[in-house]
Amino acid sequence: MAFEQVIGQKEAQNRLMQMVDEGRLPHAIMLCGPQGCGKMALALGFAKVLLGDSPMLQKWEHPDLHFTFPTIKLPSMSADHKPVSDDFASEWHELIMAGPYFTMTEWMDLMGGENQQAIITAGESDNLNRKLSLKSSQGGYKVSLIWLPERMNIECANKILKLLEEPPSQTVFIMVCQQPEKLLETIRSRVQRIDVKRIADEDIEEALRNKRGVSEDVAYRTARNANGSWLKALELLSTDSENELFLDMFQMLMRLAYQRKIKDLKTWSERLASMGREKQKRFLDYFLRLIRENFMYNFHQEELCYMTQREEEFAKNFARFINEANILPINDMVNRAIRDIGQNANAKIVFFDMAMQMIVLLIQK
């Protein structure tokens, strides 16, 4: 079956198949949704449908399936070289063969670029244009699967726009997008957008039992805290999760800010600044989530809280500090930090400024 690796998402599967069955397949589809909902799994499954579920797709090596994804520039590359997906073909193959649920973190680790920001370059759009200008080797569709098109630089985005405006013969573009608002409006207007919802808790729970052999009790609690993400569910099962580090950093910031230990807060900001920018952005996303959970916990809405046992233990004493007076300013502060880190601002300054603001925000009532 084409969609055998997809967890839940029957509605999205049915919509994709309906396009084919009714003969109204658009030349460009964009699957949008939160991390871990299964967008890539759906995209790969749909590629199988379009390419005839060929035996070559068992290893994702079909000549009419072209992958585009964010890349980095390695020290070994020449100064004028624009990195393209083909430069990392073996690493990408290793990633997708391990399964269709993965993160940018895993991809960055495989490429060896923790301290860089991965993008899709204009060199990639030129390369893709050449590939798609050729006839289909199997006489059917050519499929261009673009992972995270929002990471295209402006030169690449404009060239991809031209491809979408005048698509090569028998070509279907499948974009897997997490932040569609970052794409050019002209690109968004030329694709058929399909919003992929969070995975139902029941589907995650069932998959944990059947695919991972997890007990019913653990599967239920994990599925509830996963917030519709299969990746989050797997992360929660892992005892050495990155979130354990993030929780430690969150707790440290709040305690030091409450105690007004400026020197220690400077050390805290320097430690966070020493991490790669992708990891810094993941910490800030985690920070936003935990602030929201503590706000709900403070108002005794435990049924609406989705925390691990460790997070909940900390919330019992900390949640009272997150209230109506500071919840919005804290969210604004963290979103500014996410923007600044994304624009390559000095991380030490960004995080120390954030730490100083927390001293004031924690005492607001």
PDB file of N, CA, C and O in Angstrom, residues 271-327:
ATOM      1  N   ARG A 271      25.992  30.003  27.714  1.00  0.00           N
ATOM      2  CA  ARG A 271      25.855  28.557  27.473  1.00  0.00           C
ATOM      3  C   ARG A 271      24.868  28.290  26.336  1.00  0.00           C
ATOM      4  O   ARG A 271      25.132  27.481  25.447  1.00  0.00           O
ATOM      5  N   LEU A 272      23.741  28.982  26.364  1.00  0.00           N
ATOM      6  CA  LEU A 272      22.740  28.798  25.312  1.00  0.00           C
ATOM      7  C   LEU A 272      23.273  29.304  23.973  1.00  0.00           C
ATOM      8  O   LEU A 272      23.020  28.706  22.920  1.00  0.00           O
ATOM      9  N   ALA A 273      24.039  30.397  24.018  1.00  0.00           N
ATOM     10  CA  ALA A 273      24.591  30.961  22.780  1.00  0.00           C
ATOM     11  C   ALA A 273      25.616  30.036  22.140  1.00  0.00           C
ATOM     12  O   ALA A 273      25.857  30.120  20.934  1.00  0.00           O
ATOM     13  N   SER A 274      26.221  29.150  22.934  1.00  0.00           N
ATOM     14  CA  SER A 274      27.225  28.227  22.394  1.00  0.00           C
ATOM     15  C   SER A 274      26.603  27.092  21.586  1.00  0.00           C
ATOM     16  O   SER A 274      27.285  26.386  20.859  1.00  0.00           O
ATOM     17  N   MET A 275      25.297  26.914  21.706  1.00  0.00           N
ATOM     18  CA  MET A 275      24.594  25.891  20.932  1.00  0.00           C
ATOM     19  C   MET A 275      24.371  26.395  19.509  1.00  0.00           C
ATOM     20  O   MET A 275      24.386  27.587  19.250  1.00  0.00           O
ATOM     21  N   GLY A 276      24.146  25.503  18.579  1.00  0.00           N
ATOM     22  CA  GLY A 276      23.859  25.896  17.199  1.00  0.00           C
ATOM     23  C   GLY A 276      22.542  26.649  17.105  1.00  0.00           C
ATOM     24  O   GLY A 276      21.664  26.523  17.964  1.00  0.00           O
ATOM     25  N   ARG A 277      22.394  27.454  16.059  1.00  0.00           N
ATOM     26  CA  ARG A 277      21.189  28.289  15.923  1.00  0.00           C
ATOM     27  C   ARG A 277      19.911  27.468  15.789  1.00  0.00           C
ATOM     28  O   ARG A 277      18.855  27.857  16.285  1.00  0.00           O
ATOM     29  N   GLU A 278      19.982  26.333  15.114  1.00  0.00           N
ATOM     30  CA  GLU A 278      18.787  25.498  15.000  1.00  0.00           C
ATOM     31  C   GLU A 278      18.362  25.005  16.382  1.00  0.00           C
ATOM     32  O   GLU A 278      17.179  24.955  16.701  1.00  0.00           O
ATOM     33  N   LYS A 279      19.330  24.639  17.202  1.00  0.00           N
ATOM     34  CA  LYS A 279      19.026  24.168  18.557  1.00  0.00           C
ATOM     35  C   LYS A 279      18.488  25.307  19.409  1.00  0.00           C
ATOM     36  O   LYS A 279      17.584  25.111  20.232  1.00  0.00           O
ATOM     37  N   GLN A 280      19.030  26.500  19.228  1.00  0.00           N
ATOM     38  CA  GLN A 280      18.533  27.672  19.957  1.00  0.00           C
ATOM     39  C   GLN A 280      17.064  27.932  19.623  1.00  0.00           C
ATOM     40  O   GLN A 280      16.248  28.226  20.510  1.00  0.00           O
ATOM     41  N   LYS A 281      16.711  27.812  18.349  1.00  0.00           N
ATOM     42  CA  LYS A 281      15.320  28.040  17.948  1.00  0.00           C
ATOM     43  C   LYS A 281      14.399  26.954  18.508  1.00  0.00           C
ATOM     44  O   LYS A 281      13.261  27.239  18.890  1.00  0.00           O
ATOM     45  N   ARG A 282      14.919  25.726  18.589  1.00  0.00           N
ATOM     46  CA  ARG A 282      14.105  24.651  19.181  1.00  0.00           C
ATOM     47  C   ARG A 282      13.877  24.912  20.668  1.00  0.00           C
ATOM     48  O   ARG A 282      12.794  24.646  21.192  1.00  0.00           O
ATOM     49  N   PHE A 283      14.902  25.433  21.347  1.00  0.00           N
ATOM     50  CA  PHE A 283      14.729  25.764  22.769  1.00  0.00           C
ATOM     51  C   PHE A 283      13.664  26.837  22.940  1.00  0.00           C
ATOM     52  O   PHE A 283      12.813  26.747  23.838  1.00  0.00           O
ATOM     53  N   LEU A 284      13.692  27.852  22.089  1.00  0.00           N
ATOM     54  CA  LEU A 284      12.710  28.934  22.199  1.00  0.00           C
ATOM     55  C   LEU A 284      11.298  28.432  21.919  1.00  0.00           C
ATOM     56  O   LEU A 284      10.332  28.875  22.553  1.00  0.00           O
ATOM     57  N   ASP A 285      11.151  27.506  20.976  1.00  0.00           N
ATOM     58  CA  ASP A 285       9.838  26.897  20.729  1.00  0.00           C
ATOM     59  C   ASP A 285       9.374  26.119  21.963  1.00  0.00           C
ATOM     60  O   ASP A 285       8.197  26.171  22.344  1.00  0.00           O
ATOM     61  N   TYR A 286      10.314  25.395  22.573  1.00  0.00           N
ATOM     62  CA  TYR A 286      10.001  24.645  23.792  1.00  0.00           C
ATOM     63  C   TYR A 286       9.595  25.616  24.906  1.00  0.00           C
ATOM     64  O   TYR A 286       8.638  25.376  25.651  1.00  0.00           O
ATOM     65  N   PHE A 287      10.312  26.714  25.020  1.00  0.00           N
ATOM     66  CA  PHE A 287      10.053  27.748  26.021  1.00  0.00           C
ATOM     67  C   PHE A 287       8.604  28.248  25.896  1.00  0.00           C
ATOM     68  O   PHE A 287       7.876  28.337  26.881  1.00  0.00           O
ATOM     69  N   LEU A 288       8.192  28.565  24.670  1.00  0.00           N
ATOM     70  CA  LEU A 288       6.829  29.051  24.443  1.00  0.00           C
ATOM     71  C   LEU A 288       5.793  28.027  24.880  1.00  0.00           C
ATOM     72  O   LEU A 288       4.774  28.368  25.494  1.00  0.00           O
ATOM     73  N   ARG A 289       6.058  26.770  24.552  1.00  0.00           N
ATOM     74  CA  ARG A 289       5.107  25.712  24.923  1.00  0.00           C
ATOM     75  C   ARG A 289       4.984  25.600  26.442  1.00  0.00           C
ATOM     76  O   ARG A 289       3.882  25.529  26.994  1.00  0.00           O
ATOM     77  N   LEU A 290       6.111  25.614  27.134  1.00  0.00           N
ATOM     78  CA  LEU A 290       6.075  25.426  28.576  1.00  0.00           C
ATOM     79  C   LEU A 290       5.444  26.629  29.293  1.00  0.00           C
ATOM     80  O   LEU A 290       4.773  26.459  30.321  1.00  0.00           O
ATOM     81  N   ILE A 291       5.637  27.816  28.748  1.00  0.00           N
ATOM     82  CA  ILE A 291       4.963  28.989  29.315  1.00  0.00           C
ATOM     83  C   ILE A 291       3.451  28.834  29.202  1.00  0.00           C
ATOM     84  O   ILE A 291       2.702  29.101  30.148  1.00  0.00           O
ATOM     85  N   ARG A 292       3.004  28.369  28.044  1.00  0.00           N
ATOM     86  CA  ARG A 292       1.560  28.173  27.839  1.00  0.00           C
ATOM     87  C   ARG A 292       1.024  27.117  28.807  1.00  0.00           C
ATOM     88  O   ARG A 292      -0.034  27.301  29.424  1.00  0.00           O
ATOM     89  N   GLU A 293       1.743  26.018  28.963  1.00  0.00           N
ATOM     90  CA  GLU A 293       1.287  24.947  29.857  1.00  0.00           C
ATOM     91  C   GLU A 293       1.212  25.421  31.302  1.00  0.00           C
ATOM     92  O   GLU A 293       0.277  25.084  32.034  1.00  0.00           O
ATOM     93  N   ASN A 294       2.191  26.211  31.736  1.00  0.00           N
ATOM     94  CA  ASN A 294       2.172  26.715  33.107  1.00  0.00           C
ATOM     95  C   ASN A 294       1.050  27.725  33.330  1.00  0.00           C
ATOM     96  O   ASN A 294       0.481  27.801  34.421  1.00  0.00           O
ATOM     97  N   PHE A 295       0.732  28.501  32.303  1.00  0.00           N
ATOM     98  CA  PHE A 295      -0.395  29.431  32.384  1.00  0.00           C
ATOM     99  C   PHE A 295      -1.697  28.670  32.624  1.00  0.00           C
ATOM    100  O   PHE A 295      -2.502  29.038  33.492  1.00  0.00           O
ATOM    101  N   MET A 296      -1.897  27.584  31.857  1.00  0.00           N
ATOM    102  CA  MET A 296      -3.105  26.785  32.034  1.00  0.00           C
ATOM    103  C   MET A 296      -3.115  26.101  33.399  1.00  0.00           C
ATOM    104  O   MET A 296      -4.149  26.009  34.058  1.00  0.00           O
ATOM    105  N   TYR A 297      -1.960  25.647  33.828  1.00  0.00           N
ATOM    106  CA  TYR A 297      -1.857  24.973  35.122  1.00  0.00           C
ATOM    107  C   TYR A 297      -2.177  25.945  36.257  1.00  0.00           C
ATOM    108  O   TYR A 297      -2.826  25.580  37.243  1.00  0.00           O
ATOM    109  N   ASN A 298      -1.743  27.191  36.113  1.00  0.00           N
ATOM    110  CA  ASN A 298      -1.996  28.216  37.123  1.00  0.00           C
ATOM    111  C   ASN A 298      -3.489  28.456  37.322  1.00  0.00           C
ATOM    112  O   ASN A 298      -3.938  28.801  38.423  1.00  0.00           O
ATOM    113  N   PHE A 299      -4.255  28.241  36.265  1.00  0.00           N
ATOM    114  CA  PHE A 299      -5.696  28.449  36.351  1.00  0.00           C
ATOM    115  C   PHE A 299      -6.443  27.136  36.585  1.00  0.00           C
ATOM    116  O   PHE A 299      -7.634  27.026  36.310  1.00  0.00           O
ATOM    117  N   HIS A 300      -5.701  26.154  37.063  1.00  0.00           N
ATOM    118  CA  HIS A 300      -6.277  24.867  37.467  1.00  0.00           C
ATOM    119  C   HIS A 300      -7.049  24.187  36.336  1.00  0.00           C
ATOM    120  O   HIS A 300      -8.104  23.601  36.540  1.00  0.00           O
ATOM    121  N   GLN A 301      -6.467  24.322  35.114  1.00  0.00           N
ATOM    122  CA  GLN A 301      -7.057  23.652  33.950  1.00  0.00           C
ATOM    123  C   GLN A 301      -6.175  22.459  33.570  1.00  0.00           C
ATOM    124  O   GLN A 301      -5.662  22.362  32.467  1.00  0.00           O
ATOM    125  N   GLU A 302      -5.977  21.550  34.551  1.00  0.00           N
ATOM    126  CA  GLU A 302      -5.050  20.442  34.346  1.00  0.00           C
ATOM    127  C   GLU A 302      -5.414  19.568  33.147  1.00  0.00           C
ATOM    128  O   GLU A 302      -4.543  19.004  32.489  1.00  0.00           O
ATOM    129  N   GLU A 303      -6.728  19.478  32.868  1.00  0.00           N
ATOM    130  CA  GLU A 303      -7.134  18.627  31.740  1.00  0.00           C
ATOM    131  C   GLU A 303      -6.688  19.208  30.411  1.00  0.00           C
ATOM    132  O   GLU A 303      -6.653  18.503  29.397  1.00  0.00           O
ATOM    133  N   LEU A 304      -6.354  20.499  30.391  1.00  0.00           N
ATOM    134  CA  LEU A 304      -5.867  21.144  29.173  1.00  0.00           C
ATOM    135  C   LEU A 304      -4.337  21.251  29.145  1.00  0.00           C
ATOM    136  O   LEU A 304      -3.783  21.852  28.232  1.00  0.00           O
ATOM    137  N   CYS A 305      -3.687  20.691  30.144  1.00  0.00           N
ATOM    138  CA  CYS A 305      -2.223  20.732  30.223  1.00  0.00           C
ATOM    139  C   CYS A 305      -1.629  19.454  29.642  1.00  0.00           C
ATOM    140  O   CYS A 305      -2.139  18.357  29.884  1.00  0.00           O
ATOM    141  N   TYR A 306      -0.539  19.623  28.923  1.00  0.00           N
ATOM    142  CA  TYR A 306       0.121  18.483  28.287  1.00  0.00           C
ATOM    143  C   TYR A 306       1.601  18.543  28.634  1.00  0.00           C
ATOM    144  O   TYR A 306       2.414  19.075  27.887  1.00  0.00           O
ATOM    145  N   MET A 307       1.924  18.009  29.810  1.00  0.00           N
ATOM    146  CA  MET A 307       3.295  18.058  30.291  1.00  0.00           C
ATOM    147  C   MET A 307       3.782  16.673  30.688  1.00  0.00           C
ATOM    148  O   MET A 307       2.985  15.798  31.047  1.00  0.00           O
ATOM    149  N   THR A 308       5.100  16.501  30.635  1.00  0.00           N
ATOM    150  CA  THR A 308       5.686  15.278  31.164  1.00  0.00           C
ATOM    151  C   THR A 308       5.625  15.344  32.677  1.00  0.00           C
ATOM    152  O   THR A 308       5.325  16.394  33.271  1.00  0.00           O
ATOM    153  N   GLN A 309       5.949  14.238  33.318  1.00  0.00           N
ATOM    154  CA  GLN A 309       5.899  14.207  34.777  1.00  0.00           C
ATOM    155  C   GLN A 309       6.885  15.212  35.387  1.00  0.00           C
ATOM    156  O   GLN A 309       6.566  15.908  36.353  1.00  0.00           O
ATOM    157  N   ARG A 310       8.082  15.316  34.815  1.00  0.00           N
ATOM    158  CA  ARG A 310       9.084  16.270  35.307  1.00  0.00           C
ATOM    159  C   ARG A 310       8.609  17.705  35.144  1.00  0.00           C
ATOM    160  O   ARG A 310       8.780  18.538  36.027  1.00  0.00           O
ATOM    161  N   GLU A 311       8.033  17.997  33.976  1.00  0.00           N
ATOM    162  CA  GLU A 311       7.531  19.352  33.728  1.00  0.00           C
ATOM    163  C   GLU A 311       6.424  19.704  34.708  1.00  0.00           C
ATOM    164  O   GLU A 311       6.353  20.821  35.221  1.00  0.00           O
ATOM    165  N   GLU A 312       5.556  18.733  34.978  1.00  0.00           N
ATOM    166  CA  GLU A 312       4.440  18.981  35.890  1.00  0.00           C
ATOM    167  C   GLU A 312       4.924  19.187  37.321  1.00  0.00           C
ATOM    168  O   GLU A 312       4.373  20.027  38.048  1.00  0.00           O
ATOM    169  N   GLU A 313       5.945  18.466  37.734  1.00  0.00           N
ATOM    170  CA  GLU A 313       6.502  18.638  39.072  1.00  0.00           C
ATOM    171  C   GLU A 313       7.025  20.067  39.260  1.00  0.00           C
ATOM    172  O   GLU A 313       6.822  20.677  40.311  1.00  0.00           O
ATOM    173  N   PHE A 314       7.692  20.591  38.227  1.00  0.00           N
ATOM    174  CA  PHE A 314       8.199  21.959  38.302  1.00  0.00           C
ATOM    175  C   PHE A 314       7.042  22.960  38.306  1.00  0.00           C
ATOM    176  O   PHE A 314       7.068  23.975  39.016  1.00  0.00           O
ATOM    177  N   ALA A 315       6.009  22.664  37.522  1.00  0.00           N
ATOM    178  CA  ALA A 315       4.867  23.579  37.398  1.00  0.00           C
ATOM    179  C   ALA A 315       4.126  23.761  38.717  1.00  0.00           C
ATOM    180  O   ALA A 315       3.520  24.819  38.952  1.00  0.00           O
ATOM    181  N   LYS A 316       4.160  22.766  39.587  1.00  0.00           N
ATOM    182  CA  LYS A 316       3.421  22.853  40.852  1.00  0.00           C
ATOM    183  C   LYS A 316       3.826  24.080  41.664  1.00  0.00           C
ATOM    184  O   LYS A 316       2.987  24.693  42.333  1.00  0.00           O
ATOM    185  N   ASN A 317       5.102  24.435  41.607  1.00  0.00           N
ATOM    186  CA  ASN A 317       5.577  25.608  42.350  1.00  0.00           C
ATOM    187  C   ASN A 317       5.771  26.843  41.468  1.00  0.00           C
ATOM    188  O   ASN A 317       5.678  27.975  41.952  1.00  0.00           O
ATOM    189  N   PHE A 318       6.022  26.604  40.170  1.00  0.00           N
ATOM    190  CA  PHE A 318       6.362  27.732  39.285  1.00  0.00           C
ATOM    191  C   PHE A 318       5.156  28.369  38.612  1.00  0.00           C
ATOM    192  O   PHE A 318       5.149  29.572  38.342  1.00  0.00           O
ATOM    193  N   ALA A 319       4.116  27.597  38.322  1.00  0.00           N
ATOM    194  CA  ALA A 319       3.005  28.067  37.476  1.00  0.00           C
ATOM    195  C   ALA A 319       2.377  29.362  37.985  1.00  0.00           C
ATOM    196  O   ALA A 319       1.886  30.174  37.196  1.00  0.00           O
ATOM    197  N   ARG A 320       2.400  29.600  39.312  1.00  0.00           N
ATOM    198  CA  ARG A 320       1.752  30.795  39.865  1.00  0.00           C
ATOM    199  C   ARG A 320       2.407  32.091  39.379  1.00  0.00           C
ATOM    200  O   ARG A 320       1.812  33.168  39.480  1.00  0.00           O
ATOM    201  N   PHE A 321       3.624  31.982  38.821  1.00  0.00           N
ATOM    202  CA  PHE A 321       4.314  33.175  38.330  1.00  0.00           C
ATOM    203  C   PHE A 321       3.900  33.555  36.904  1.00  0.00           C
ATOM    204  O   PHE A 321       4.291  34.602  36.410  1.00  0.00           O
ATOM    205  N   ILE A 322       3.145  32.678  36.224  1.00  0.00           N
ATOM    206  CA  ILE A 322       2.702  32.959  34.852  1.00  0.00           C
ATOM    207  C   ILE A 322       1.215  33.282  34.899  1.00  0.00           C
ATOM    208  O   ILE A 322       0.387  32.419  35.211  1.00  0.00           O
ATOM    209  N   ASN A 323       0.877  34.535  34.599  1.00  0.00           N
ATOM    210  CA  ASN A 323      -0.488  35.004  34.799  1.00  0.00           C
ATOM    211  C   ASN A 323      -0.931  35.947  33.681  1.00  0.00           C
ATOM    212  O   ASN A 323      -0.209  36.142  32.701  1.00  0.00           O
ATOM    213  N   GLU A 324      -2.119  36.545  33.867  1.00  0.00           N
ATOM    214  CA  GLU A 324      -2.664  37.424  32.821  1.00  0.00           C
ATOM    215  C   GLU A 324      -1.781  38.635  32.559  1.00  0.00           C
ATOM    216  O   GLU A 324      -1.759  39.170  31.454  1.00  0.00           O
ATOM    217  N   ALA A 325      -1.052  39.069  33.564  1.00  0.00           N
ATOM    218  CA  ALA A 325      -0.253  40.282  33.417  1.00  0.00           C
ATOM    219  C   ALA A 325       1.009  40.078  32.587  1.00  0.00           C
ATOM    220  O   ALA A 325       1.480  41.013  31.930  1.00  0.00           O
ATOM    221  N   ASN A 326       1.550  38.849  32.609  1.00  0.00           N
ATOM    222  CA  ASN A 326       2.837  38.661  31.904  1.00  0.00           C
ATOM    223  C   ASN A 326       2.820  37.642  30.780  1.00  0.00           C
ATOM    224  O   ASN A 326       3.803  37.519  30.049  1.00  0.00           O
ATOM    225  N   ILE A 327       1.748  36.889  30.597  1.00  0.00           N
ATOM    226  CA  ILE A 327       1.749  35.837  29.580  1.00  0.00           C
ATOM    227  C   ILE A 327       1.987  36.401  28.175  1.00  0.00           C
ATOM    228  O   ILE A 327       2.793  35.876  27.406  1.00  0.00           O
TER     229      ILE A 327
END
